[in-house]
């Protein structure tokens, strides 16, 4: 038997329960991972609340983890039992001692990346990789706005932007978070609870505004984010922390400067084994070089997944949070 977190209906964190289940045997092209650490991400809350529908009920939760290959299905050639591995995609169910998923979504860990670091950063690091290197290929010299700059994704983004020679303006909710973002390499920060973000961006850029805005907040920041862009700038809406963006008149993009907008996702970029491995290789290289350091600010037992999600949802956390089976 194996323990896992599951939910039988959507709702608050109280719908999560720790249960014992018989672990799935890996089928064709699959592997089973004995998790050593599991990543906590906002997308997990989207599934729990029903913003993103789970394929079936009761459902497991989580898509990110790191551990050791426990069993290998037929047709798998690049992984063996005992390999140290990590993953950031795949079927829901990472909040568990054992998780079975397609081998194509699993990557071997280099020796310099431990399990906790991998679980805390795979999804977040690959997210920054596609945002900065594929959605808009930053070359250096750009000015960008990045919301939630002290969070798990934001902490990596600040460091990566600095390494590229990019001026990252990070939005935060407190002085403590502003200091953390600056320590990670942000060029400037804006406390959105005290300052008008668009006006402050105008001051910081001498009226030039931003080449790109990266917005994981969603509904609450949509129009304000558009107001921070220069003409023909790119709005990258990659999350819904405050709720989904809907009811948008596309004409607003013209009114605010012939703007571009995209709604990307990790699955939309890591869509082939080759691209996934390329993205992992670049992210791992950033860790090895020391240009990106992973801040694991919070660790919770697997049984306290609900408590961990509440802390994340209330924006009380900084850096990354992991669950320990």
mmCIF file of C-alpha atoms in Angstrom:
data_model
loop_
_atom_site.group_PDB
_atom_site.id
_atom_site.type_symbol
_atom_site.label_atom_id
_atom_site.label_comp_id
_atom_site.label_asym_id
_atom_site.label_seq_id
_atom_site.Cartn_x
_atom_site.Cartn_y
_atom_site.Cartn_z
ATOM 1 C CA UNK A 1 0.000 0.000 0.000
ATOM 2 C CA UNK A 2 0.996 3.600 -0.577
ATOM 3 C CA UNK A 3 -0.246 6.830 0.957
ATOM 4 C CA UNK A 4 -1.475 9.674 -1.186
ATOM 5 C CA UNK A 5 -3.464 12.894 -0.923
ATOM 6 C CA UNK A 6 -6.742 12.840 -2.858
ATOM 7 C CA UNK A 7 -10.028 14.744 -3.076
ATOM 8 C CA UNK A 8 -13.511 13.441 -3.921
ATOM 9 C CA UNK A 9 -15.069 16.834 -4.646
ATOM 10 C CA UNK A 10 -13.807 20.359 -5.240
ATOM 11 C CA UNK A 11 -13.615 23.027 -2.588
ATOM 12 C CA UNK A 12 -11.319 24.395 0.109
ATOM 13 C CA UNK A 13 -8.248 22.703 1.517
ATOM 14 C CA UNK A 14 -10.486 20.665 3.831
ATOM 15 C CA UNK A 15 -11.494 18.428 0.874
ATOM 16 C CA UNK A 16 -7.980 16.955 0.827
ATOM 17 C CA UNK A 17 -7.570 13.629 2.599
ATOM 18 C CA UNK A 18 -4.660 11.274 3.185
ATOM 19 C CA UNK A 19 -5.589 7.732 2.145
ATOM 20 C CA UNK A 20 -3.894 4.379 1.593
ATOM 21 C CA UNK A 21 -4.140 2.995 -1.945
ATOM 22 C CA UNK A 22 -2.715 0.148 -3.969
ATOM 23 C CA UNK A 23 -0.115 1.750 -6.245
ATOM 24 C CA UNK A 24 -0.531 1.338 -9.996
ATOM 25 C CA UNK A 25 1.876 -0.945 -11.797
ATOM 26 C CA UNK A 26 3.606 0.871 -14.669
ATOM 27 C CA UNK A 27 2.181 0.022 -18.075
ATOM 28 C CA UNK A 28 3.663 0.394 -21.542
ATOM 29 C CA UNK A 29 5.983 3.385 -21.605
ATOM 30 C CA UNK A 30 5.469 4.198 -17.914
ATOM 31 C CA UNK A 31 7.587 4.249 -14.758
ATOM 32 C CA UNK A 32 6.723 4.324 -11.063
ATOM 33 C CA UNK A 33 8.582 6.799 -8.871
ATOM 34 C CA UNK A 34 9.170 6.456 -5.141
ATOM 35 C CA UNK A 35 8.920 10.137 -4.252
ATOM 36 C CA UNK A 36 11.486 11.647 -1.894
ATOM 37 C CA UNK A 37 10.019 15.157 -2.199
ATOM 38 C CA UNK A 38 6.983 16.702 -3.909
ATOM 39 C CA UNK A 39 6.560 20.219 -5.286
ATOM 40 C CA UNK A 40 3.713 22.551 -4.278
ATOM 41 C CA UNK A 41 2.335 24.845 -6.992
ATOM 42 C CA UNK A 42 -0.601 27.172 -7.569
ATOM 43 C CA UNK A 43 -1.896 24.898 -10.333
ATOM 44 C CA UNK A 44 -2.589 22.295 -7.620
ATOM 45 C CA UNK A 45 -5.036 24.736 -6.043
ATOM 46 C CA UNK A 46 -6.688 25.328 -9.437
ATOM 47 C CA UNK A 47 -7.482 21.607 -9.650
ATOM 48 C CA UNK A 48 -8.627 21.385 -6.035
ATOM 49 C CA UNK A 49 -11.047 24.297 -6.436
ATOM 50 C CA UNK A 50 -12.325 23.138 -9.836
ATOM 51 C CA UNK A 51 -10.921 26.027 -11.895
ATOM 52 C CA UNK A 52 -9.170 23.275 -13.838
ATOM 53 C CA UNK A 53 -11.314 20.102 -13.950
ATOM 54 C CA UNK A 54 -9.751 16.862 -12.746
ATOM 55 C CA UNK A 55 -10.152 13.960 -15.216
ATOM 56 C CA UNK A 56 -12.057 11.837 -12.662
ATOM 57 C CA UNK A 57 -13.033 11.658 -9.000
ATOM 58 C CA UNK A 58 -11.668 10.862 -6.517
ATOM 59 C CA UNK A 59 -8.513 12.441 -7.881
ATOM 60 C CA UNK A 60 -4.901 12.586 -6.867
ATOM 61 C CA UNK A 61 -3.154 15.943 -6.884
ATOM 62 C CA UNK A 62 0.160 17.435 -7.945
ATOM 63 C CA UNK A 63 2.360 17.097 -11.017
ATOM 64 C CA UNK A 64 5.879 17.733 -9.686
ATOM 65 C CA UNK A 65 8.226 15.543 -7.703
ATOM 66 C CA UNK A 66 11.611 13.886 -7.389
ATOM 67 C CA UNK A 67 12.694 10.466 -6.236
ATOM 68 C CA UNK A 68 13.947 7.075 -7.345
ATOM 69 C CA UNK A 69 12.580 4.841 -10.106
ATOM 70 C CA UNK A 70 10.733 2.044 -8.315
ATOM 71 C CA UNK A 71 9.453 0.053 -11.305
ATOM 72 C CA UNK A 72 9.729 0.255 -15.106
ATOM 73 C CA UNK A 73 7.079 -0.649 -17.663
ATOM 74 C CA UNK A 74 7.569 -2.283 -21.044
ATOM 75 C CA UNK A 75 9.211 -0.251 -23.759
ATOM 76 C CA UNK A 76 11.086 2.132 -21.456
ATOM 77 C CA UNK A 77 14.748 2.305 -22.448
ATOM 78 C CA UNK A 78 16.142 5.528 -20.959
ATOM 79 C CA UNK A 79 15.346 4.784 -17.311
ATOM 80 C CA UNK A 80 16.164 1.932 -14.930
ATOM 81 C CA UNK A 81 15.113 0.948 -11.415
ATOM 82 C CA UNK A 82 17.171 2.947 -8.957
ATOM 83 C CA UNK A 83 17.732 5.993 -11.173
ATOM 84 C CA UNK A 84 17.481 9.394 -9.493
ATOM 85 C CA UNK A 85 14.810 11.315 -11.395
ATOM 86 C CA UNK A 86 12.412 14.249 -11.386
ATOM 87 C CA UNK A 87 9.279 15.315 -13.237
ATOM 88 C CA UNK A 88 7.068 18.385 -13.624
ATOM 89 C CA UNK A 89 4.237 17.182 -15.866
ATOM 90 C CA UNK A 90 2.047 14.157 -16.241
ATOM 91 C CA UNK A 91 -1.125 12.826 -14.636
ATOM 92 C CA UNK A 92 -2.286 14.173 -11.285
ATOM 93 C CA UNK A 93 -1.009 12.186 -8.330
ATOM 94 C CA UNK A 94 2.401 13.508 -7.293
ATOM 95 C CA UNK A 95 1.160 14.121 -3.728
ATOM 96 C CA UNK A 96 1.973 10.506 -2.881
ATOM 97 C CA UNK A 97 4.629 8.071 -1.755
ATOM 98 C CA UNK A 98 4.497 6.333 -5.154
ATOM 99 C CA UNK A 99 3.468 7.890 -8.464
ATOM 100 C CA UNK A 100 3.141 6.235 -11.881
ATOM 101 C CA UNK A 101 3.497 8.392 -15.000
ATOM 102 C CA UNK A 102 4.757 8.349 -18.600
ATOM 103 C CA UNK A 103 8.511 7.826 -18.771
ATOM 104 C CA UNK A 104 8.724 10.532 -21.449
ATOM 105 C CA UNK A 105 7.860 13.101 -18.738
ATOM 106 C CA UNK A 106 10.685 11.969 -16.432
ATOM 107 C CA UNK A 107 14.275 13.198 -16.537
ATOM 108 C CA UNK A 108 17.384 11.852 -14.826
ATOM 109 C CA UNK A 109 18.814 14.141 -12.185
ATOM 110 C CA UNK A 110 22.450 15.208 -12.433
ATOM 111 C CA UNK A 111 24.527 14.500 -9.337
ATOM 112 C CA UNK A 112 24.605 18.179 -8.307
ATOM 113 C CA UNK A 113 20.798 18.419 -7.957
ATOM 114 C CA UNK A 114 19.339 16.841 -4.808
ATOM 115 C CA UNK A 115 15.757 15.596 -4.446
ATOM 116 C CA UNK A 116 14.486 18.568 -2.435
ATOM 117 C CA UNK A 117 15.924 21.078 -4.907
ATOM 118 C CA UNK A 118 14.462 19.223 -7.875
ATOM 119 C CA UNK A 119 10.992 18.920 -6.345
ATOM 120 C CA UNK A 120 11.047 22.594 -5.372
ATOM 121 C CA UNK A 121 12.112 23.872 -8.762
ATOM 122 C CA UNK A 122 11.356 21.647 -11.754
ATOM 123 C CA UNK A 123 7.991 23.177 -12.666
ATOM 124 C CA UNK A 124 9.038 26.684 -11.665
ATOM 125 C CA UNK A 125 12.421 26.520 -13.379
ATOM 126 C CA UNK A 126 11.032 25.104 -16.618
ATOM 127 C CA UNK A 127 8.331 27.779 -16.487
ATOM 128 C CA UNK A 128 10.971 30.519 -16.366
ATOM 129 C CA UNK A 129 12.892 28.761 -19.138
ATOM 130 C CA UNK A 130 9.970 28.857 -21.573
ATOM 131 C CA UNK A 131 8.936 32.377 -20.502
ATOM 132 C CA UNK A 132 12.400 33.904 -20.944
ATOM 133 C CA UNK A 133 13.904 31.721 -23.674
ATOM 134 C CA UNK A 134 10.942 30.725 -25.844
ATOM 135 C CA UNK A 135 7.750 32.760 -25.314
ATOM 136 C CA UNK A 136 9.892 35.892 -25.669
ATOM 137 C CA UNK A 137 13.603 35.314 -26.137
ATOM 138 C CA UNK A 138 15.246 37.815 -23.837
ATOM 139 C CA UNK A 139 18.646 38.842 -25.167
ATOM 140 C CA UNK A 140 19.695 41.459 -22.607
ATOM 141 C CA UNK A 141 18.866 45.128 -22.241
ATOM 142 C CA UNK A 142 15.086 44.657 -22.046
ATOM 143 C CA UNK A 143 12.955 46.008 -19.206
ATOM 144 C CA UNK A 144 10.278 43.610 -17.986
ATOM 145 C CA UNK A 145 7.630 43.521 -15.271
ATOM 146 C CA UNK A 146 7.231 40.288 -13.310
ATOM 147 C CA UNK A 147 4.346 39.872 -10.877
ATOM 148 C CA UNK A 148 4.821 37.967 -7.579
ATOM 149 C CA UNK A 149 8.569 38.440 -7.791
ATOM 150 C CA UNK A 150 9.250 36.930 -4.352
ATOM 151 C CA UNK A 151 7.371 33.677 -4.993
ATOM 152 C CA UNK A 152 8.789 30.390 -6.228
ATOM 153 C CA UNK A 153 8.698 31.260 -9.938
ATOM 154 C CA UNK A 154 9.529 34.902 -9.292
ATOM 155 C CA UNK A 155 12.608 34.089 -7.221
ATOM 156 C CA UNK A 156 14.049 32.073 -10.098
ATOM 157 C CA UNK A 157 12.964 34.718 -12.630
ATOM 158 C CA UNK A 158 14.802 37.500 -10.775
ATOM 159 C CA UNK A 159 18.054 35.525 -10.823
ATOM 160 C CA UNK A 160 17.712 34.389 -14.434
ATOM 161 C CA UNK A 161 16.866 37.905 -15.655
ATOM 162 C CA UNK A 162 19.923 39.341 -13.926
ATOM 163 C CA UNK A 163 22.155 36.711 -15.531
ATOM 164 C CA UNK A 164 20.809 37.765 -18.949
ATOM 165 C CA UNK A 165 21.358 41.467 -18.356
ATOM 166 C CA UNK A 166 17.612 42.167 -18.207
ATOM 167 C CA UNK A 167 16.070 44.837 -15.961
ATOM 168 C CA UNK A 168 13.330 43.028 -14.017
ATOM 169 C CA UNK A 169 10.816 45.148 -12.137
ATOM 170 C CA UNK A 170 9.105 42.884 -9.625
ATOM 171 C CA UNK A 171 5.760 43.450 -7.938
ATOM 172 C CA UNK A 172 5.505 42.416 -4.295
ATOM 173 C CA UNK A 173 3.113 42.827 -1.365
ATOM 174 C CA UNK A 174 5.500 43.764 1.439
ATOM 175 C CA UNK A 175 8.864 45.323 2.230
ATOM 176 C CA UNK A 176 10.189 41.904 3.248
ATOM 177 C CA UNK A 177 9.298 40.480 -0.156
ATOM 178 C CA UNK A 178 10.784 43.526 -1.886
ATOM 179 C CA UNK A 179 14.089 42.927 -0.125
ATOM 180 C CA UNK A 180 14.034 39.254 -1.120
ATOM 181 C CA UNK A 181 13.355 40.068 -4.784
ATOM 182 C CA UNK A 182 16.172 42.635 -4.821
ATOM 183 C CA UNK A 183 18.540 40.137 -3.207
ATOM 184 C CA UNK A 184 17.657 37.701 -5.997
ATOM 185 C CA UNK A 185 18.560 40.208 -8.693
ATOM 186 C CA UNK A 186 15.490 42.331 -9.411
ATOM 187 C CA UNK A 187 16.399 45.740 -10.845
ATOM 188 C CA UNK A 188 13.545 47.401 -8.935
ATOM 189 C CA UNK A 189 10.425 46.437 -7.000
ATOM 190 C CA UNK A 190 6.945 47.887 -6.623
ATOM 191 C CA UNK A 191 4.781 47.248 -3.561
ATOM 192 C CA UNK A 192 1.361 46.962 -5.187
ATOM 193 C CA UNK A 193 -0.401 47.339 -1.840
ATOM 194 C CA UNK A 194 1.008 50.859 -1.471
ATOM 195 C CA UNK A 195 1.935 52.090 -4.954
ATOM 196 C CA UNK A 196 0.237 52.530 -8.313
ATOM 197 C CA UNK A 197 2.095 49.955 -10.384
ATOM 198 C CA UNK A 198 1.679 51.565 -13.830
ATOM 199 C CA UNK A 199 2.640 55.015 -12.551
ATOM 200 C CA UNK A 200 5.699 53.624 -10.780
ATOM 201 C CA UNK A 201 6.759 51.726 -13.909
ATOM 202 C CA UNK A 202 6.498 55.001 -15.852
ATOM 203 C CA UNK A 203 8.757 56.702 -13.297
ATOM 204 C CA UNK A 204 11.308 53.886 -13.243
ATOM 205 C CA UNK A 205 11.543 53.712 -17.041
ATOM 206 C CA UNK A 206 11.395 57.460 -17.719
ATOM 207 C CA UNK A 207 8.174 56.879 -19.630
ATOM 208 C CA UNK A 208 9.513 54.086 -21.855
ATOM 209 C CA UNK A 209 7.495 51.338 -20.062
ATOM 210 C CA UNK A 210 8.149 47.595 -20.404
ATOM 211 C CA UNK A 211 8.958 45.330 -23.333
ATOM 212 C CA UNK A 212 7.179 42.377 -21.667
ATOM 213 C CA UNK A 213 4.886 41.880 -18.676
ATOM 214 C CA UNK A 214 4.775 38.397 -17.109
ATOM 215 C CA UNK A 215 1.496 38.033 -15.203
ATOM 216 C CA UNK A 216 0.580 34.959 -13.157
ATOM 217 C CA UNK A 217 -2.056 36.787 -11.104
ATOM 218 C CA UNK A 218 -4.802 36.959 -13.738
ATOM 219 C CA UNK A 219 -8.081 38.792 -13.292
ATOM 220 C CA UNK A 220 -6.976 41.395 -10.726
ATOM 221 C CA UNK A 221 -3.938 42.625 -12.656
ATOM 222 C CA UNK A 222 -4.982 42.235 -16.311
ATOM 223 C CA UNK A 223 -5.653 45.872 -17.236
ATOM 224 C CA UNK A 224 -2.940 47.243 -14.987
ATOM 225 C CA UNK A 225 -0.429 44.920 -16.660
ATOM 226 C CA UNK A 226 -1.456 46.191 -20.090
ATOM 227 C CA UNK A 227 -0.888 49.748 -18.882
ATOM 228 C CA UNK A 228 2.733 48.895 -18.064
ATOM 229 C CA UNK A 229 3.635 47.951 -21.646
ATOM 230 C CA UNK A 230 5.273 50.089 -24.301
ATOM 231 C CA UNK A 231 3.599 50.221 -27.741
ATOM 232 C CA UNK A 232 3.668 46.796 -29.406
ATOM 233 C CA UNK A 233 4.775 45.228 -26.118
ATOM 234 C CA UNK A 234 3.936 41.652 -25.140
ATOM 235 C CA UNK A 235 1.564 40.654 -22.343
ATOM 236 C CA UNK A 236 2.343 37.108 -21.128
ATOM 237 C CA UNK A 237 -0.564 35.875 -19.000
ATOM 238 C CA UNK A 238 0.580 32.556 -17.534
ATOM 239 C CA UNK A 239 -1.482 32.096 -14.373
ATOM 240 C CA UNK A 240 -4.775 32.745 -12.582
ATOM 241 C CA UNK A 241 -3.899 33.287 -8.910
ATOM 242 C CA UNK A 242 -6.739 35.826 -8.539
ATOM 243 C CA UNK A 243 -9.056 34.080 -11.014
ATOM 244 C CA UNK A 244 -9.126 33.667 -14.786
ATOM 245 C CA UNK A 245 -9.102 36.589 -17.212
ATOM 246 C CA UNK A 246 -12.409 36.579 -19.085
ATOM 247 C CA UNK A 247 -14.841 38.931 -20.802
ATOM 248 C CA UNK A 248 -12.008 40.738 -22.579
ATOM 249 C CA UNK A 249 -12.693 42.941 -25.582
ATOM 250 C CA UNK A 250 -9.712 42.269 -27.831
ATOM 251 C CA UNK A 251 -9.941 45.849 -29.060
ATOM 252 C CA UNK A 252 -8.335 46.980 -25.794
ATOM 253 C CA UNK A 253 -5.009 45.726 -27.159
ATOM 254 C CA UNK A 254 -5.244 48.267 -29.968
ATOM 255 C CA UNK A 255 -6.384 51.059 -27.664
ATOM 256 C CA UNK A 256 -3.402 50.568 -25.361
ATOM 257 C CA UNK A 257 -0.748 50.529 -28.081
ATOM 258 C CA UNK A 258 -1.195 47.699 -30.610
ATOM 259 C CA UNK A 259 -0.166 45.218 -27.932
ATOM 260 C CA UNK A 260 0.442 41.495 -28.228
ATOM 261 C CA UNK A 261 -0.891 38.915 -25.769
ATOM 262 C CA UNK A 262 -0.240 35.217 -25.224
ATOM 263 C CA UNK A 263 -1.466 32.611 -22.738
ATOM 264 C CA UNK A 264 1.302 29.960 -22.621
ATOM 265 C CA UNK A 265 1.783 26.861 -20.464
ATOM 266 C CA UNK A 266 4.546 24.377 -19.751
ATOM 267 C CA UNK A 267 2.693 21.639 -21.622
ATOM 268 C CA UNK A 268 2.506 23.918 -24.647
ATOM 269 C CA UNK A 269 6.287 24.220 -24.788
ATOM 270 C CA UNK A 270 7.619 20.940 -23.339
ATOM 271 C CA UNK A 271 5.506 19.108 -25.900
ATOM 272 C CA UNK A 272 8.167 16.707 -27.219
ATOM 273 C CA UNK A 273 10.790 14.604 -25.469
ATOM 274 C CA UNK A 274 13.538 16.519 -27.267
ATOM 275 C CA UNK A 275 12.251 19.951 -26.244
ATOM 276 C CA UNK A 276 11.646 18.774 -22.659
ATOM 277 C CA UNK A 277 15.222 17.511 -22.346
ATOM 278 C CA UNK A 278 16.591 20.731 -23.865
ATOM 279 C CA UNK A 279 14.662 22.799 -21.338
ATOM 280 C CA UNK A 280 15.825 20.629 -18.422
ATOM 281 C CA UNK A 281 19.424 20.791 -19.617
ATOM 282 C CA UNK A 282 19.391 24.590 -19.743
ATOM 283 C CA UNK A 283 17.737 24.883 -16.333
ATOM 284 C CA UNK A 284 20.117 22.403 -14.685
ATOM 285 C CA UNK A 285 23.039 24.334 -16.208
ATOM 286 C CA UNK A 286 21.767 27.500 -14.518
ATOM 287 C CA UNK A 287 21.778 25.683 -11.163
ATOM 288 C CA UNK A 288 25.238 24.192 -11.725
ATOM 289 C CA UNK A 289 26.676 27.595 -12.647
ATOM 290 C CA UNK A 290 25.305 29.146 -9.473
ATOM 291 C CA UNK A 291 23.396 31.760 -11.474
ATOM 292 C CA UNK A 292 20.152 30.323 -10.070
ATOM 293 C CA UNK A 293 19.867 29.168 -6.465
ATOM 294 C CA UNK A 294 16.676 27.522 -5.228
ATOM 295 C CA UNK A 295 15.181 28.906 -2.033
ATOM 296 C CA UNK A 296 13.221 26.178 -0.242
ATOM 297 C CA UNK A 297 11.517 28.337 2.349
ATOM 298 C CA UNK A 298 8.918 25.837 3.558
ATOM 299 C CA UNK A 299 8.747 22.086 4.125
ATOM 300 C CA UNK A 300 5.551 20.274 5.176
ATOM 301 C CA UNK A 301 4.767 16.594 5.802
ATOM 302 C CA UNK A 302 2.616 15.134 3.024
ATOM 303 C CA UNK A 303 -0.294 14.857 5.480
ATOM 304 C CA UNK A 304 -0.287 18.664 5.861
ATOM 305 C CA UNK A 305 -0.771 19.401 2.168
ATOM 306 C CA UNK A 306 -3.923 21.404 2.900
ATOM 307 C CA UNK A 307 -2.091 23.608 5.387
ATOM 308 C CA UNK A 308 0.681 24.172 2.843
ATOM 309 C CA UNK A 309 -1.817 25.135 0.139
ATOM 310 C CA UNK A 310 -3.543 27.607 2.465
ATOM 311 C CA UNK A 311 -0.224 29.325 3.146
ATOM 312 C CA UNK A 312 0.518 29.545 -0.586
ATOM 313 C CA UNK A 313 -2.959 30.794 -1.498
ATOM 314 C CA UNK A 314 -2.889 33.518 1.156
ATOM 315 C CA UNK A 315 0.440 34.746 -0.276
ATOM 316 C CA UNK A 316 2.188 34.228 3.054
ATOM 317 C CA UNK A 317 5.003 32.221 1.476
ATOM 318 C CA UNK A 318 8.193 33.209 -0.272
ATOM 319 C CA UNK A 319 10.423 30.998 -2.389
ATOM 320 C CA UNK A 320 9.405 27.368 -2.897
ATOM 321 C CA UNK A 321 7.460 24.931 -0.742
ATOM 322 C CA UNK A 322 7.816 21.152 -0.795
ATOM 323 C CA UNK A 323 5.901 18.234 0.710
ATOM 324 C CA UNK A 324 7.788 15.312 2.235
ATOM 325 C CA UNK A 325 6.168 11.847 1.916
#
